[in-house]
CSV table of C-alpha atoms in Angstrom, one decimal:
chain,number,residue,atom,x,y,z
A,1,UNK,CA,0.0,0.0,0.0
A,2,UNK,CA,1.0,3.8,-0.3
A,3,UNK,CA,1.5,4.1,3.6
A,4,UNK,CA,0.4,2.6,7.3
A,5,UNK,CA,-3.0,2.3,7.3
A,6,UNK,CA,-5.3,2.3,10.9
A,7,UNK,CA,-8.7,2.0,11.5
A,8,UNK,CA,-11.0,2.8,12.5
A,9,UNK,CA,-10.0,6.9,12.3
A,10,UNK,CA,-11.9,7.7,15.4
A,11,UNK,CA,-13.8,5.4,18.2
A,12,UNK,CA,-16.3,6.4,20.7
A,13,UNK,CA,-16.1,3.6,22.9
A,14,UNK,CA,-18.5,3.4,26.2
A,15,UNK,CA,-16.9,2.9,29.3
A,16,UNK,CA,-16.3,-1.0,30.1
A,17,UNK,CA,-16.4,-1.8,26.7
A,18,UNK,CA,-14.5,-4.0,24.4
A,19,UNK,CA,-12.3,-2.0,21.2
A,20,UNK,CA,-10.0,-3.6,18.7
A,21,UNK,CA,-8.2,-0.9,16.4
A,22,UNK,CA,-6.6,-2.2,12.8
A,23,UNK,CA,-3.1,-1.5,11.6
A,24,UNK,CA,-2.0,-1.8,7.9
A,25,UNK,CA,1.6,-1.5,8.1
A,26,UNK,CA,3.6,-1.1,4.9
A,27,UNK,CA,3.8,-4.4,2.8
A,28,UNK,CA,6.7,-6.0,3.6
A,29,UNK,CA,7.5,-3.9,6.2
A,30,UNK,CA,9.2,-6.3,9.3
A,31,UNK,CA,8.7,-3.9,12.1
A,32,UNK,CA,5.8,-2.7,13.8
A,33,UNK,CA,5.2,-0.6,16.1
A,34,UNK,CA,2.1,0.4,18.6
A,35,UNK,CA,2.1,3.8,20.5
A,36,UNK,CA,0.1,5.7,22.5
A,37,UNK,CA,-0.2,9.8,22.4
A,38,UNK,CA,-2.0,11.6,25.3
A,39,UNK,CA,-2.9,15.8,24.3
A,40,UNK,CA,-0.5,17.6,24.0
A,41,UNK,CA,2.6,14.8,24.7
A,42,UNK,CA,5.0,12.9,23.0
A,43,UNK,CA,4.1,9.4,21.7
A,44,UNK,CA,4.9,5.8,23.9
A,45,UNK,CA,5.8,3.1,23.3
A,46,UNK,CA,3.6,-0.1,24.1
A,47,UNK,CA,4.5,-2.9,21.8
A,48,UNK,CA,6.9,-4.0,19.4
A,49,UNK,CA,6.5,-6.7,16.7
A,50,UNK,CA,8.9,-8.0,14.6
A,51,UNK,CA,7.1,-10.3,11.9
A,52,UNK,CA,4.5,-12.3,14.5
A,53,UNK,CA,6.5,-12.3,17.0
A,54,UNK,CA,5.9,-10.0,20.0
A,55,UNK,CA,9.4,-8.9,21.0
A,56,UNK,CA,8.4,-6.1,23.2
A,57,UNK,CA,5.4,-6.1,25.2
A,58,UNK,CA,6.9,-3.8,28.5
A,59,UNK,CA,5.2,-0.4,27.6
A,60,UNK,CA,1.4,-2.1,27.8
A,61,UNK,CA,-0.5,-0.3,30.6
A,62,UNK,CA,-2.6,-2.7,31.5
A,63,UNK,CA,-3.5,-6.5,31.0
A,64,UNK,CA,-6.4,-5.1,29.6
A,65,UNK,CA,-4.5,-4.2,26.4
A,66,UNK,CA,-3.7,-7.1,24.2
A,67,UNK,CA,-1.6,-7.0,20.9
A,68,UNK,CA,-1.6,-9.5,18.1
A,69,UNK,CA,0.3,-10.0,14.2
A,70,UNK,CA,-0.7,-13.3,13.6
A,71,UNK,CA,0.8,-13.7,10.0
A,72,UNK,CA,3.8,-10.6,10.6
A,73,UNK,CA,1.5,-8.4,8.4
A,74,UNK,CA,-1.9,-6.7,9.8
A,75,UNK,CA,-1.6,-5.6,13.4
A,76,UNK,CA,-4.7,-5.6,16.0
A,77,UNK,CA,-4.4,-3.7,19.3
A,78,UNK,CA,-7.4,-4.5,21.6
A,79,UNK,CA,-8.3,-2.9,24.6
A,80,UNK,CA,-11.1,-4.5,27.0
A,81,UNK,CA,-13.1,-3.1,29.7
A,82,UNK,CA,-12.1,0.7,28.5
A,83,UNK,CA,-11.8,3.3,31.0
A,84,UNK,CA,-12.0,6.9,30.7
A,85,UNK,CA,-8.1,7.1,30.9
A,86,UNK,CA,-7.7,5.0,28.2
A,87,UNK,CA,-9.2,8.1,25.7
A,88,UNK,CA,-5.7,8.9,23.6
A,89,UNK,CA,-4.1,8.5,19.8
A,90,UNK,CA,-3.4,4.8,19.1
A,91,UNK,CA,-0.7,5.3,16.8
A,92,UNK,CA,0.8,2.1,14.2
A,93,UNK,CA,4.6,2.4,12.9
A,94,UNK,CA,6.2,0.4,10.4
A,95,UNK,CA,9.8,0.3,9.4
A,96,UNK,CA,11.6,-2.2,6.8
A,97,UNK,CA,14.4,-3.4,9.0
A,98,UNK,CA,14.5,-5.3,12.0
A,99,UNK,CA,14.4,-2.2,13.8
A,100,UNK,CA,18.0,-0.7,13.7
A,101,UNK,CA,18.1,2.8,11.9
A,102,UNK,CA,15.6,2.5,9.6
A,103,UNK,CA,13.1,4.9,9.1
A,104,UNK,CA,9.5,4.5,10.6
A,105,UNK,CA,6.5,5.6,8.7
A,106,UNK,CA,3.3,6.3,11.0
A,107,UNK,CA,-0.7,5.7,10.5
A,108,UNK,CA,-2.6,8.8,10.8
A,109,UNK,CA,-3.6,7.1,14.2
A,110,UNK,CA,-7.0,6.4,15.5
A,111,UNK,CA,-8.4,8.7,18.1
A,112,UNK,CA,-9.9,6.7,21.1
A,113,UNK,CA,-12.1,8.7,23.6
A,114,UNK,CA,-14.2,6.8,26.4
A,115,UNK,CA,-17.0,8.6,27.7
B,1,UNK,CA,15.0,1.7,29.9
B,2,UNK,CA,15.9,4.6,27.8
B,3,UNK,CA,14.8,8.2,28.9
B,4,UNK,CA,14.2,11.4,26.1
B,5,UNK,CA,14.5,15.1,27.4
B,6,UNK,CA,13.2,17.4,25.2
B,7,UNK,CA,13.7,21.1,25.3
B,8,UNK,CA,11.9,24.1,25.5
B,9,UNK,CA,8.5,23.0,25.3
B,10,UNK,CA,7.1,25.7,23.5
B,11,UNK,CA,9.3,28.4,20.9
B,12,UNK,CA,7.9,31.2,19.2
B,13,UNK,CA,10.6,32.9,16.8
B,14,UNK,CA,10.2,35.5,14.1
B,15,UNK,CA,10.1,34.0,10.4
B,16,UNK,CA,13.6,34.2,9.0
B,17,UNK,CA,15.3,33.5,12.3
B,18,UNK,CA,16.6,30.2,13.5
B,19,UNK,CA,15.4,28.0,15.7
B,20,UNK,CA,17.1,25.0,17.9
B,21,UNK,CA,15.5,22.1,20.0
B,22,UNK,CA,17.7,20.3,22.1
B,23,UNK,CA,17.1,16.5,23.7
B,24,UNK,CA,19.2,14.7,25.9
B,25,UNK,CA,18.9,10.4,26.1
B,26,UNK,CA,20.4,8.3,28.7
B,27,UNK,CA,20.9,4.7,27.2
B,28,UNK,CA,24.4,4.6,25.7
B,29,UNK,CA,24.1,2.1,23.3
B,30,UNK,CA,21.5,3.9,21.6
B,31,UNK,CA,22.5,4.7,17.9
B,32,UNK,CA,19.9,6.4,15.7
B,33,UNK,CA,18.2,9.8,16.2
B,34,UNK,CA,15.2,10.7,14.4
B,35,UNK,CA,13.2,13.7,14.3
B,36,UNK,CA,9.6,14.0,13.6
B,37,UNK,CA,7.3,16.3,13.3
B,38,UNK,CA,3.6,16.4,13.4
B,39,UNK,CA,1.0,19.1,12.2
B,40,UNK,CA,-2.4,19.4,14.2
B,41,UNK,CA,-4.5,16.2,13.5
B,42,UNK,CA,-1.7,14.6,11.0
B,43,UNK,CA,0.7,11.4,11.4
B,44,UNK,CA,4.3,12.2,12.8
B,45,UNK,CA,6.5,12.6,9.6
B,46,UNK,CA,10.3,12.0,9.9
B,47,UNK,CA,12.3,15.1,8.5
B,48,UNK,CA,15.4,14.2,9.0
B,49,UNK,CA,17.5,11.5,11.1
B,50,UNK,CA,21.3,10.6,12.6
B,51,UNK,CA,23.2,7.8,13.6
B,52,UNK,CA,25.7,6.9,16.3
B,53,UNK,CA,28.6,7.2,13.8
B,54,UNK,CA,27.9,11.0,12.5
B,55,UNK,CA,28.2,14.1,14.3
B,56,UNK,CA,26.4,16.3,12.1
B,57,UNK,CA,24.0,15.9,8.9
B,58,UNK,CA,22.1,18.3,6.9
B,59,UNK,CA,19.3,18.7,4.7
B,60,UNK,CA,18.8,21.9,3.4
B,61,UNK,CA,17.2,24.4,6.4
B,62,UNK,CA,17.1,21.6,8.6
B,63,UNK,CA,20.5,20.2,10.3
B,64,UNK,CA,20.6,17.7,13.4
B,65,UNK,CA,23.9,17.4,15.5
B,66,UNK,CA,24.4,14.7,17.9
B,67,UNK,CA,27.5,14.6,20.7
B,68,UNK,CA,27.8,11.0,21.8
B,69,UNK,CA,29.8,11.7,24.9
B,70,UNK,CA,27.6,13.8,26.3
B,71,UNK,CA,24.5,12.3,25.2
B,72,UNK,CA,23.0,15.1,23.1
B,73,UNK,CA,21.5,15.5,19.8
B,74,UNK,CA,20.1,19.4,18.3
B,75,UNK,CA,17.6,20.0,15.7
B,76,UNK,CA,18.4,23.0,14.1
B,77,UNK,CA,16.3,25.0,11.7
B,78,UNK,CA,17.2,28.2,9.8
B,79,UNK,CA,15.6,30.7,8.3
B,80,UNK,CA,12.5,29.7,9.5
B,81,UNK,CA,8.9,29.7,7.6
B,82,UNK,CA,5.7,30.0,8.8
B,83,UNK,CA,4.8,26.4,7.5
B,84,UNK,CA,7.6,25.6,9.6
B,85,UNK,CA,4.9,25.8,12.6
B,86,UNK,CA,4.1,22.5,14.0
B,87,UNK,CA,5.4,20.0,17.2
B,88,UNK,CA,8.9,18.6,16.8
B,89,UNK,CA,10.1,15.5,18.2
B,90,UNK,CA,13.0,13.8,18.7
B,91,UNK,CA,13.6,10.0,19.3
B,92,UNK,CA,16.0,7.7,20.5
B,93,UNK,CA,16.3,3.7,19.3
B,94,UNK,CA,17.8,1.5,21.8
B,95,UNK,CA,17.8,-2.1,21.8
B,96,UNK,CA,18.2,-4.9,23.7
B,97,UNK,CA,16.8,-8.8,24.1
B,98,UNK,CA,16.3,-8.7,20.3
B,99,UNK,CA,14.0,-6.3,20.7
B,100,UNK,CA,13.6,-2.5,19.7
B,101,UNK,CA,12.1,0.8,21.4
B,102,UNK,CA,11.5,4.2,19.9
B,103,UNK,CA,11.3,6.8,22.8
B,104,UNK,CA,10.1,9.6,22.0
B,105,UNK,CA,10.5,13.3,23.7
B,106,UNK,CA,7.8,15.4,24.8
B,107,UNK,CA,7.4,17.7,22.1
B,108,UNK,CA,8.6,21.3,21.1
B,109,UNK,CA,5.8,23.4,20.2
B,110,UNK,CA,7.3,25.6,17.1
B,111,UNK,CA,5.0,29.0,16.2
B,112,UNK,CA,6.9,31.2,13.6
B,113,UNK,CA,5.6,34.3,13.8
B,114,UNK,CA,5.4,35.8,10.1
C-alpha cells in the first residue's frame, strides 16, 4: 500500500467496553510498532513486533490491552473493559528493517475517547 | 530503559530567524536519532535522522547534531517559515533482548511568527 494504514479513524467507545483498532503496516514492512499519544505529549511506546513475534510487550499499561500480528502483516491492538483514561491517539509504525536505523513511517492514528 | 528530554516545550521565533530544539537520552548504546514532526490532527512525519557514527548531517534548512559523549542531539532549523509551525520530536532507538524501542520526547511546540 501507499502508507500505514489504521482504523478505524476515530472510536467512541462506552466505558467497560471492548475495542480492537486495525493497523495496515507497509507491505513488507518487518517492524511494527504500537504507540500511544496523550494531548498535548510525545508518543509511547507499548509494543513491538517483529514479523508475529511479540518482542516487546513492556510499555502495555494494562492486561487489559492485548496485541496480536498473527501472519507478521496486519496488526490488532485490543483494549477491554475501556476506562476513561484509556481516551488517547493509538498510533501504528512500520519500518523495513528489524528495527535498527531504519526509518518508521506512522498511521494517521485512531483517536480513542471513552466517555 | 531509555529516557528522552526534550527542550523548551514551546518556541515562538520570528520568520527568518533560526530555531534549535535540544534533547538529551540516557541509554548509551543507543545509535539512531530521528526527528519527527507532526502538524495538528496529522501522522508524525520523519524530516530528517542521525546515527551513532555521524556528528552532524544536513538537509537543506534543517541540520541535526548529535554529541555522543555527552549524550545530546540538536535540531536546528534556519531561516524559519511559517509552515515551519508544527510539534517537533526527537527520538531515540535502543535495543536490547532482540527487541527494539522508539522513545520519544515530549514535544517542542514551534509558532513562527510571520
Amino acid at each position: 500500500g501507499a502508507g500505514v494504514s489504521q482504523s478505524p479513524r476515530y472510536k467512541v467507545a462506552k466505558r467497560g467496553q471492548d475495542v480492537a483498532l486495525r493497523c495496515d503496516p507497509i507491505s513488507g514492512h518487518v517492524s511494527l510498532f504500537w504507540y500511544q499519544q496523550a494531548l498535548g505529549q510525545g508518543p509511547e511506546f507499548l509494543t513491538y513486533f517483529q514479523n508475529e513475534a511479540q518482542l516487546d510487550k513492556s510499555g502495555l499499561p494494562s492486561d487489559r490491552f492485548f496485541a496480536e500480528r498473527p501472519e507478521g502483516s496486519v496488526s490488532t491492538l485490543k483494549i477491554q473493559r475501556t476506562q476513561q483514561e484509556d481516551s488517547a491517539v493509538y498510533l501504528c509504525a512500520s519500518s523495513l528493517g528489524p528495527g535498527l536505523g531504519t526509518e518508521a513511517f506512522f498511521g494517521q492514528g485512531t483517536r480513542l475517547t471513552v466517555v | 530503559g531509555e529516557n528522552v528530554e526534550q527542550h523548551p516545550s514551546t518556541l515562538s521565533v520570528q520568520e527568518g530567524d533560526s530555531a534549535v530544539i535540544k534533547c538529551t537520552y540516557s541509554d548509551s548504546a543507543s545509535n539512531y536519532f530521528p526527528w519527527y514532526k507532526q502538524e495538528l490532527g496529522k501522522r508524525p512525519q520523519l524530516i530528517i535522522d542521525i546515527r551513532s557514527n555521524v556528528g552532524e548531517k544536513k538537509d537543506q534548512r534543517i541540520a541535526v547534531t548529535l554529541n555522543k559523549t555527552a549524550k545530546h542531539f540538536s535540531l536546528h532549523i534556519t531561516e524559519t517559515q511559517p509552515e515551519d509551525s508544527a510539534v517537533y520530536f526527537c527520538a531515540a532507538l535502543s535495543s536490547g533482548a532482540g527487541s527494539y524501542q522508539l522513545t520519544f520526547g515530549k514535544g517542542t511546540k514551534l509558532s513562527v511568527i510571520p
